[in-house]
Short mmCIF file of C-alpha atoms and ligand atoms in Angstrom, two decimals:
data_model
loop_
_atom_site.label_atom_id
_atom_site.label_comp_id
_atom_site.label_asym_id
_atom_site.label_seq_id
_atom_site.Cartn_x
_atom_site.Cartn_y
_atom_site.Cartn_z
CA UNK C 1 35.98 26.85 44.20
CA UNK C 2 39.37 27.98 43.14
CA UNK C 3 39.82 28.90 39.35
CA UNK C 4 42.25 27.07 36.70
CA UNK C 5 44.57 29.61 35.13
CA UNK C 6 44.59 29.23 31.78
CA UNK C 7 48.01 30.90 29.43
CA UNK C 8 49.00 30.27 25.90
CA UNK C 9 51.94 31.79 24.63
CA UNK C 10 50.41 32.90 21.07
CA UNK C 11 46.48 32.78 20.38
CA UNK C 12 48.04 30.22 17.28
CA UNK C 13 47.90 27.82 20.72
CA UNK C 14 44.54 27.93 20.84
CA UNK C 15 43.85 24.51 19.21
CA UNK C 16 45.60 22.00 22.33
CA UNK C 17 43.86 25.36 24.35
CA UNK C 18 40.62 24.05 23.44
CA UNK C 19 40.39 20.99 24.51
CA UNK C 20 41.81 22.16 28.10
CA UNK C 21 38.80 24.20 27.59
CA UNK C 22 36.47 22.07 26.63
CA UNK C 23 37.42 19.32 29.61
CA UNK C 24 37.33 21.74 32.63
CA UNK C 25 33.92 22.77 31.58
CA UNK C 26 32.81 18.97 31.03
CA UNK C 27 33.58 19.09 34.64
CA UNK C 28 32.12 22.47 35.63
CA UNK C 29 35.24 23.48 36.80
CA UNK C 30 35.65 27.35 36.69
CA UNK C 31 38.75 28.71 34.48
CA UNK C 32 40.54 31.87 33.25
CA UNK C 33 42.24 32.11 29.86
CA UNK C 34 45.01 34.71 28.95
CA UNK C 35 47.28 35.43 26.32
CA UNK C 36 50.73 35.93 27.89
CA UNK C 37 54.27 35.21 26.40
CA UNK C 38 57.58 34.39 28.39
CA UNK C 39 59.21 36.17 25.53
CA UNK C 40 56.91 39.15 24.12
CA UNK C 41 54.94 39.71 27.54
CA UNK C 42 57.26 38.60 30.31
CA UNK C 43 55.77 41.31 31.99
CA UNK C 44 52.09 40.50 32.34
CA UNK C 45 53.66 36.80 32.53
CA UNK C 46 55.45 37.34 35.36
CA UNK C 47 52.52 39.62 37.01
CA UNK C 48 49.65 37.37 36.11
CA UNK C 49 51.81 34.30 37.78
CA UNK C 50 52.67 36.68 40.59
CA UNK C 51 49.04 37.33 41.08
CA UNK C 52 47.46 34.35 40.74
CA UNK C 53 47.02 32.91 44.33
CA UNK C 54 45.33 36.12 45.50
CA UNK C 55 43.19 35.90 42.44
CA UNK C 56 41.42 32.72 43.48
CA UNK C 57 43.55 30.47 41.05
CA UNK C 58 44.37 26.99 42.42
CA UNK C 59 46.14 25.63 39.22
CA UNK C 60 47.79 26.97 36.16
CA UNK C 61 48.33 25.49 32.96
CA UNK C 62 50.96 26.96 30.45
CA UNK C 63 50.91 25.98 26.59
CA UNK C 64 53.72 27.08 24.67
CA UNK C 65 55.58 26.03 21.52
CA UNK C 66 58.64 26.20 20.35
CA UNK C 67 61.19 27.90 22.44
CA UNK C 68 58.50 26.48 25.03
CA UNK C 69 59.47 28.81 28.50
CA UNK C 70 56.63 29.61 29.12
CA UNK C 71 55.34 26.98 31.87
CA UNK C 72 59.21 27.49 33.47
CA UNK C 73 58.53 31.43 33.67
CA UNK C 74 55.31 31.08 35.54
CA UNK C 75 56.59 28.68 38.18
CA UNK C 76 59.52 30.75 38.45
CA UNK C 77 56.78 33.19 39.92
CA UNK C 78 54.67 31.64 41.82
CA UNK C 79 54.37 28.38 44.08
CA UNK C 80 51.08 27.14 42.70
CA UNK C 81 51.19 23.95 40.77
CA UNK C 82 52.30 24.89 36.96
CA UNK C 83 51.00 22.09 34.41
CA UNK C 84 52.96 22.88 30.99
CA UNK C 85 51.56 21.93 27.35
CA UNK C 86 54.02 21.46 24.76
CA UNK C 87 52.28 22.41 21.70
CA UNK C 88 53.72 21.18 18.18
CA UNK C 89 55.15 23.93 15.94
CA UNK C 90 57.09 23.75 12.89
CA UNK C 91 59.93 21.78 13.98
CA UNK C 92 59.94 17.83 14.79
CA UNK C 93 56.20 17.51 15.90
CA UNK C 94 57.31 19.99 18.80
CA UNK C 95 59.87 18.00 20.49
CA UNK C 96 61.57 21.74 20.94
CA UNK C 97 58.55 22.48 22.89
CA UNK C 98 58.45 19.17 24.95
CA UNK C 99 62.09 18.99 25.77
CA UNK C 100 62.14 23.43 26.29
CA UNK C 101 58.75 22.80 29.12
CA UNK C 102 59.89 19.43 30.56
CA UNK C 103 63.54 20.29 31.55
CA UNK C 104 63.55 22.59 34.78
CA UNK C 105 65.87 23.11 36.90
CA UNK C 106 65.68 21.51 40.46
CA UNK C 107 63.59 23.39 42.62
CA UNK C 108 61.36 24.78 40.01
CA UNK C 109 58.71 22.36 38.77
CA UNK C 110 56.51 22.16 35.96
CA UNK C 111 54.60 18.85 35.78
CA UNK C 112 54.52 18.72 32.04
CA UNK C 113 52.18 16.68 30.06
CA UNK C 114 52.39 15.20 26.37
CA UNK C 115 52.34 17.38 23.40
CA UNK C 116 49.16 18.57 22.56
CA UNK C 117 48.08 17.10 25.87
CA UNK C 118 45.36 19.95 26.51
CA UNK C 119 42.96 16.94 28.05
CA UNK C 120 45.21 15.66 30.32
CA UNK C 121 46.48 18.16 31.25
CA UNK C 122 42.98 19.59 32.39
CA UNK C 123 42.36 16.57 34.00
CA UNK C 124 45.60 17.01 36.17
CA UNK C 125 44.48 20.24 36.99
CA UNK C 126 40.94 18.83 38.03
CA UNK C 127 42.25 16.24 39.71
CA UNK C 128 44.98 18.57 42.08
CA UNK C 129 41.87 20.72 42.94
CA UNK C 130 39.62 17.69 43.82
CA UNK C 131 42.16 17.10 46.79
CA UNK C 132 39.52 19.98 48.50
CA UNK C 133 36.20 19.66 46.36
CA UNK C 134 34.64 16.15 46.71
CA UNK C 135 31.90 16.99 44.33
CA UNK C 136 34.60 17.42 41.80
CA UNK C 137 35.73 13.93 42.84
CA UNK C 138 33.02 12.55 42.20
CA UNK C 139 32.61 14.38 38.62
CA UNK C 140 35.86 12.85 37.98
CA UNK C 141 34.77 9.56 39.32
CA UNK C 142 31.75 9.48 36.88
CA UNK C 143 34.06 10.95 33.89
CA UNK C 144 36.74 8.02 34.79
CA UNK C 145 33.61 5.54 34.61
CA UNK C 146 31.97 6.73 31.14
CA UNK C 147 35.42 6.23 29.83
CA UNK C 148 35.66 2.55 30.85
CA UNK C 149 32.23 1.71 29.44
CA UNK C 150 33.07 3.44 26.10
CA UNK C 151 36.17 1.25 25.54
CA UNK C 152 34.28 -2.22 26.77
CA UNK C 153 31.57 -1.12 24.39
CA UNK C 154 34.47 -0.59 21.65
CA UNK C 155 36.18 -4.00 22.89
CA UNK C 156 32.38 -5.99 22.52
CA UNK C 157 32.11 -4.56 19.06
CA UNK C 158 35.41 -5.11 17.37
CA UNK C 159 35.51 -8.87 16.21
CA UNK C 160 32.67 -7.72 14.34
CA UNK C 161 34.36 -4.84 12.53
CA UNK C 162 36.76 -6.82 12.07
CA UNK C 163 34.54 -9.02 9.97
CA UNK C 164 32.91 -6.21 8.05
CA UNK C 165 36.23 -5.71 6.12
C1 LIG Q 1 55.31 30.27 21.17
O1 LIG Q 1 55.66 30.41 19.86
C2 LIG Q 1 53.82 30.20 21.18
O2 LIG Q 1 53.36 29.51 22.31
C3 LIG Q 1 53.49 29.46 19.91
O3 LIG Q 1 53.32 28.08 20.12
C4 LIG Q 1 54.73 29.70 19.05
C5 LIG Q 1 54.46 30.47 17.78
O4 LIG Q 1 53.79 31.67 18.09
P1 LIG Q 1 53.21 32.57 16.89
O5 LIG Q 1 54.39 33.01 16.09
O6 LIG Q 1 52.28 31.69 16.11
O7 LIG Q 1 52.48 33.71 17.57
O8 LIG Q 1 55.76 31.33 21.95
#
C-alpha cells in the first residue's frame, strides 16, 4: 500500500498534524511525518518531494502557516497529489496561510483544504489512494457510515436537550 507523506513546516504545526495523524491511522493507512520548511529547509523540501514517488508515497500533505509555501514548494517538485493545510498563526485566524497555500499558479496544484483541516485533509488523502485499495474503500465506507449514525443519534436526542435547559 503506498504511504501518505506527511510535512509540517515548524514542529509548532503539530497540533492540525495530529489529527491528520490520528485519521490515517483510524483507517490503517500507513504514513510518514517530516519536519521540512519551504523557507529554512528548501533543501530537504525540495529532495524529500523529489523523492517521494520512488519512496512508496502515493499522497502528500503539506501544513504550513503563515507565509504558507510550503504545499506550493512540494508540488513544484513532484507530480504526486499535494493536499495543503493552512494552519492558523498569529495573524487573522491564518487567512495568510489559507490565501499563501490556496493560490497557485496554473499548472501547479495544491488541493488545499480548510484551516486547521488536518481531518479532511487525511480523508482526501485516503480517499485518492482508495482509487487502488478497495479494502480502504470499504474502511472509508464504514467511517462515512459511523458518522451518519452519530449525527441521527444527535438529531433523535436534541428536542430533549433542548428541554433540559
Ligand atoms: C511556518 O511558520 C510554519 O509552518 C509555522 O506554521 C509558522 C511558524 O513557525 P515557528 O516560528 O513556530 O517555527 O513556516
Amino acid at each position: 500500500m503506498k504511504k501518505v507523506g506527511i510535512v509540517m513546516g515548524s514542529d509548532s504545526d503539530l497540533p492540525v498534524v495530529r489529527k491528520a495523524a490520528e485519521m490515517l491511522s483510524a483507517l490503517s493507512v500507513p504514513y510518514e511525518v517530516h519536519v521540512y520548511s519551504a523557507h529554512r529547509t528548501p533543501d530537504q523540501a525540495r529532495d524529500f518531494a523529489r523523492g517521494a514517488r520512488e519512496a512508496g508515497f502515493g499522497v502528500i500533505i503539506a501544513f504550513a502557516g503563515m507565509a504558507a509555501h510550503l504545499a506550493g514548494a512540494i508540488a513544484a517538485n513532484t507530480t504526486l497529489p499535494v493536499i495543503g493545510v493552512p494552519c492558523a498563526g498569529p495573524l487573522m485566524d491564518g487567512l495568510d496561510a489559507l490565501l499563501s497555500t490556496v493560490q497557485m499558479p496554473s499548472g501547479i496544484p495544491v488541493a488545499t483544504v480548510a484551516v486547521g483541516g488536518g481531518a479532511n485533509a487525511a480523508l482526501l488523502a485516503a480517499e485518492m489512494l482508495a482509487l487502488a485499495d478497495g479494502g480502504l474503500t470499504e474502511r472509508l465506507d464504514a467511517r462515512r457510515r459511523k458518522e451518519t449514525e452519530t449525527v441521527l443519534a444527535k438529531d433523535a436526542g436534541i428536542a430533549e436537550r433542548l428541554g433540559e435547559n
